[in-house]
Short mmCIF file of C-alpha atoms in Angstrom, two decimals:
data_model
loop_
_atom_site.label_atom_id
_atom_site.label_comp_id
_atom_site.label_asym_id
_atom_site.label_seq_id
_atom_site.Cartn_x
_atom_site.Cartn_y
_atom_site.Cartn_z
CA MET A 269 8.52 -57.12 -69.50
CA ASN A 270 10.15 -59.96 -66.41
CA ARG A 271 12.70 -57.19 -65.01
CA LYS A 272 10.48 -54.45 -65.66
CA ALA A 273 7.80 -55.62 -63.22
CA SER A 274 10.49 -56.56 -60.42
CA ILE A 275 11.62 -53.08 -61.06
CA LYS A 276 8.05 -51.62 -60.08
CA ILE A 277 7.88 -54.03 -57.07
CA GLN A 278 10.98 -53.02 -55.37
CA HIS A 279 9.02 -49.67 -55.40
CA GLU A 280 6.00 -50.24 -54.04
CA VAL A 281 7.94 -52.02 -51.31
CA TYR A 282 9.66 -49.06 -50.05
CA LYS A 283 6.17 -47.38 -50.85
CA PRO A 284 4.99 -45.76 -46.96
CA SER A 285 1.56 -48.46 -46.10
CA LYS A 286 -1.74 -46.30 -44.35
CA VAL A 287 -0.47 -48.30 -41.27
CA SER A 288 3.02 -46.65 -41.21
CA LYS A 289 1.30 -43.49 -41.83
CA TRP A 290 -0.71 -43.64 -38.95
CA ILE A 291 2.12 -44.62 -36.49
CA LYS A 292 3.20 -41.59 -37.54
CA GLY A 293 0.51 -39.61 -37.22
CA ILE A 294 0.32 -41.21 -33.59
CA ARG A 295 3.53 -40.18 -32.55
CA ARG A 296 2.93 -36.63 -33.56
CA LEU A 297 0.11 -36.43 -31.28
CA VAL A 298 1.84 -38.03 -28.23
CA LEU A 299 4.58 -35.34 -29.00
CA VAL A 300 1.89 -32.67 -29.13
CA GLY A 301 0.39 -33.81 -26.06
CA ILE A 302 3.77 -33.63 -23.90
CA TYR A 303 4.40 -30.41 -25.43
CA VAL A 304 0.73 -29.00 -24.03
CA SER A 305 1.26 -30.73 -20.63
CA LEU A 306 4.71 -29.25 -20.32
CA VAL A 307 2.84 -25.60 -21.11
CA VAL A 308 0.46 -26.34 -18.66
CA ILE A 309 2.81 -27.02 -15.88
CA VAL A 310 4.80 -24.02 -16.27
CA VAL A 311 1.36 -22.15 -16.83
CA SER A 312 0.67 -23.61 -13.37
CA PHE A 313 3.74 -23.10 -11.52
CA ALA A 314 3.48 -19.19 -12.53
CA GLU A 315 0.05 -18.75 -11.31
CA ASN A 316 0.58 -20.39 -8.00
CA ASN A 317 3.48 -18.54 -7.24
CA THR A 318 1.99 -15.33 -8.16
CA LEU A 319 -1.23 -16.10 -5.79
CA ALA A 320 1.97 -17.16 -3.01
CA PHE A 321 3.48 -13.50 -3.14
CA ALA A 322 -0.46 -11.97 -3.76
CA GLY A 323 -1.40 -14.17 -0.76
CA ASP A 324 1.74 -12.84 1.46
CA VAL A 325 0.99 -9.35 0.88
CA GLU A 326 -2.33 -9.66 2.14
CA ARG A 327 -1.50 -11.21 5.12
CA LYS A 328 0.92 -8.40 5.90
CA THR A 329 -0.83 -5.46 5.07
CA GLY A 330 -5.08 -6.75 5.28
CA VAL A 331 -5.47 -5.57 1.80
CA SER A 332 -6.62 -7.40 -0.94
CA SER A 333 -3.67 -7.45 -3.52
CA ASN A 334 -6.08 -8.09 -6.79
CA SER A 335 -4.79 -6.69 -9.87
CA VAL A 336 -3.04 -3.67 -9.15
CA SER A 337 -2.81 -2.85 -12.54
CA MET A 338 -6.58 -2.36 -12.60
CA LYS A 339 -6.44 0.01 -10.11
CA SER A 340 -4.91 3.70 -9.90
CA ILE A 341 -2.63 4.46 -6.76
CA GLU A 342 -5.07 6.62 -4.92
CA GLU A 343 -7.51 4.03 -4.79
CA ILE A 344 -5.27 1.26 -3.59
CA LYS A 345 -4.24 4.22 -0.95
CA LYS A 346 -7.56 4.44 -0.25
CA GLU A 347 -8.29 0.69 0.62
CA TYR A 348 -5.03 0.52 2.33
CA PHE A 349 -5.98 3.54 4.60
CA SER A 350 -9.16 2.68 5.05
CA GLY A 351 -8.55 -0.76 6.48
CA VAL A 352 -5.68 0.53 9.08
CA ILE A 353 -7.84 3.23 10.33
CA ASN A 354 -11.10 0.93 10.05
CA ASP A 355 -12.81 3.83 8.81
CA SER A 356 -12.91 4.96 4.81
CA GLU A 357 -14.49 8.70 5.61
CA ILE A 358 -11.69 9.75 7.82
CA ALA A 359 -8.90 7.64 4.98
CA ASP A 360 -10.68 10.07 2.17
CA TYR A 361 -10.21 13.45 4.57
CA ALA A 362 -6.65 12.29 5.34
CA ILE A 363 -5.58 11.09 1.54
CA LYS A 364 -7.46 14.81 0.26
CA TYR A 365 -5.80 16.98 2.93
CA SER A 366 -2.45 15.57 2.76
CA ASN A 367 -2.19 15.91 -1.18
CA ASP A 368 -3.42 19.83 -0.75
CA PHE A 369 -1.11 20.54 1.67
CA GLY A 370 1.78 18.79 0.12
CA ILE A 371 2.80 16.00 3.21
CA ASP A 372 3.05 12.00 2.97
CA THR A 373 -0.70 10.71 3.43
CA SER A 374 1.68 8.33 5.86
CA LEU A 375 2.82 11.21 7.99
CA ILE A 376 -0.90 12.37 8.94
CA VAL A 377 -2.14 9.21 9.52
CA ALA A 378 0.47 8.23 11.74
CA LEU A 379 0.42 11.35 13.85
CA MET A 380 -3.38 10.42 14.16
CA ARG A 381 -2.97 7.25 15.51
CA VAL A 382 -0.39 8.56 18.17
CA GLU A 383 -2.25 11.46 19.34
CA SER A 384 -5.88 9.90 19.08
CA ASN A 385 -5.96 6.28 18.20
CA PHE A 386 -7.94 7.64 15.14
CA ASN A 387 -11.27 8.66 18.25
CA PRO A 388 -12.64 11.44 16.74
CA LEU A 389 -13.95 12.13 20.24
CA ALA A 390 -10.73 12.12 21.55
CA ILE A 391 -9.93 14.67 24.81
CA ASN A 392 -6.44 15.20 26.65
CA HIS A 393 -6.32 18.23 29.33
CA ASN A 394 -2.83 19.50 29.74
CA LYS A 395 -1.31 20.66 32.94
CA ASN A 396 -1.62 24.22 31.38
CA TYR A 397 -5.15 24.43 31.27
CA SER A 398 -5.58 23.88 27.72
CA THR A 399 -6.92 20.78 26.24
CA ASP A 400 -6.33 18.91 23.36
CA ARG A 401 -9.26 17.64 21.26
CA GLY A 402 -10.03 15.25 18.22
CA LEU A 403 -8.22 12.89 15.80
CA CYS A 404 -5.52 15.65 15.58
CA GLN A 405 -5.74 17.25 18.88
CA LEU A 406 -5.36 20.16 18.52
CA ASN A 407 -5.01 22.65 20.88
CA ASN A 408 -7.63 25.42 22.03
CA LYS A 409 -4.76 27.93 22.84
CA THR A 410 -3.58 27.36 19.50
CA PHE A 411 -6.78 27.62 17.47
CA PRO A 412 -8.84 29.99 19.43
CA HIS A 413 -11.33 31.05 17.20
CA TYR A 414 -12.70 27.39 16.97
CA LYS A 415 -15.76 26.59 19.10
CA VAL A 416 -15.75 23.65 21.21
CA GLY A 417 -17.98 21.17 18.87
CA ASP A 418 -15.58 21.99 15.90
CA PHE A 419 -12.69 20.29 16.97
CA TYR A 420 -14.56 17.09 16.94
CA ASN A 421 -15.42 17.62 13.39
CA ALA A 422 -13.48 15.38 11.63
CA GLU A 423 -12.93 16.91 8.11
CA LEU A 424 -12.54 20.05 9.66
CA ASN A 425 -9.70 18.36 12.35
CA ILE A 426 -7.54 17.07 9.62
CA LYS A 427 -7.73 19.54 7.44
CA THR A 428 -6.11 21.43 10.16
CA GLY A 429 -3.99 19.25 11.65
CA ALA A 430 -2.52 18.90 7.91
CA GLU A 431 -1.88 22.42 7.55
CA PHE A 432 -0.55 22.89 11.18
CA LEU A 433 1.50 19.82 10.40
CA LYS A 434 2.83 21.69 7.11
CA TRP A 435 3.33 25.06 8.79
CA CYS A 436 5.57 22.79 11.08
CA ILE A 437 7.68 21.56 8.30
CA ASP A 438 8.35 24.64 7.17
CA ASN A 439 9.01 26.05 9.89
CA ALA A 440 11.47 23.72 10.62
CA ASP A 441 12.92 23.60 7.38
CA ASN A 442 12.18 20.56 6.37
CA ASN A 443 13.39 18.60 8.89
CA LEU A 444 10.99 16.34 10.12
CA VAL A 445 11.79 15.27 13.59
CA MET A 446 11.86 19.44 14.75
CA ALA A 447 8.31 19.43 12.86
CA LEU A 448 6.99 16.59 14.71
CA ALA A 449 8.55 18.25 18.17
CA TYR A 450 6.79 21.83 17.51
CA TYR A 451 3.36 20.00 16.40
CA ASN A 452 3.78 18.17 20.06
CA ALA A 453 5.18 20.65 21.97
CA GLY A 454 4.76 24.03 20.81
CA TYR A 455 7.15 26.10 18.03
CA GLY A 456 8.31 28.07 21.18
CA ASN A 457 8.91 25.24 23.70
CA VAL A 458 11.97 23.30 21.55
CA SER A 459 14.75 24.11 19.92
CA LYS A 460 17.81 21.37 18.45
CA GLU A 461 19.35 21.58 21.70
CA ASN A 462 16.27 20.54 23.63
CA VAL A 463 13.65 18.40 22.82
CA GLY A 464 12.12 16.66 25.61
CA ASP A 465 12.07 12.65 26.12
CA LEU A 466 8.42 12.40 25.99
CA THR A 467 8.87 14.59 23.02
CA LEU A 468 11.22 11.73 21.55
CA SER A 469 9.32 9.28 22.22
CA TYR A 470 6.50 10.81 20.61
CA ILE A 471 8.43 11.55 17.36
CA ASN A 472 10.04 8.16 17.50
CA LYS A 473 6.35 6.57 17.62
CA ILE A 474 5.63 8.75 14.71
CA LEU A 475 7.55 7.82 12.45
CA GLY A 476 7.79 3.79 13.43
CA HIS A 477 4.18 4.01 11.89
CA LYS A 478 4.44 5.81 8.68
CA LYS A 479 7.59 3.69 7.97
CA THR A 480 5.17 0.53 8.28
CA TYR A 481 2.85 2.66 6.26
CA ASP A 482 5.14 3.53 3.79
CA GLU A 483 6.45 -0.06 3.22
CA GLN A 484 3.61 -1.29 3.19
CA LEU A 485 2.31 0.72 0.60
CA THR A 486 5.14 -0.12 -1.63
CA MET A 487 4.53 -4.11 -1.49
CA LEU A 488 0.94 -3.34 -2.95
CA ILE A 489 2.11 -0.68 -5.30
CA GLY A 490 4.63 -2.87 -6.52
CA GLU A 491 7.17 0.54 -6.43
#
């Protein structure tokens, strides 16, 4: 009897006590707490870096980069060009008619910036007694069927300018430099061997603005 009792006592010595179980439970909680803390740190780091990138894009473009996935590309373009032009209506027309005539919106916007600095009432009197008017500086001799007031209609001016620019591109065999030379100096006044310095400066300004717009849009869209 004493031997059996002794064996029983030894078995009971090695049984986990309630205190031991409690200590193990505390250890598990501590480990879980450490794991959760690490997860929070990693997530916080990722969020901070994402916000930093978004802020960088916003500083460079002046356009909020809130959740590109929640917006269509056309919505982003509208927001961006509205900021560039400082006029949402003109931006809408630029997007609409550049799409209609198959040219880059950045190109027609860059052209308007150089031609009129986005002023719908811009006017320029040329040495040949012709007059350029409106956002795309349409020439009254090139478009003799328009009345003076027609040139200051923002939508009509942009539509006509985009259509004329497309015509220039087609007639230049998609050579953008020559197309802009045609637009600026007239189709019969330039050739591949004869592009004046003023026209070249005009072309470089437009292409420079277009490049900037394209780069900033790419940052916003993420393509």
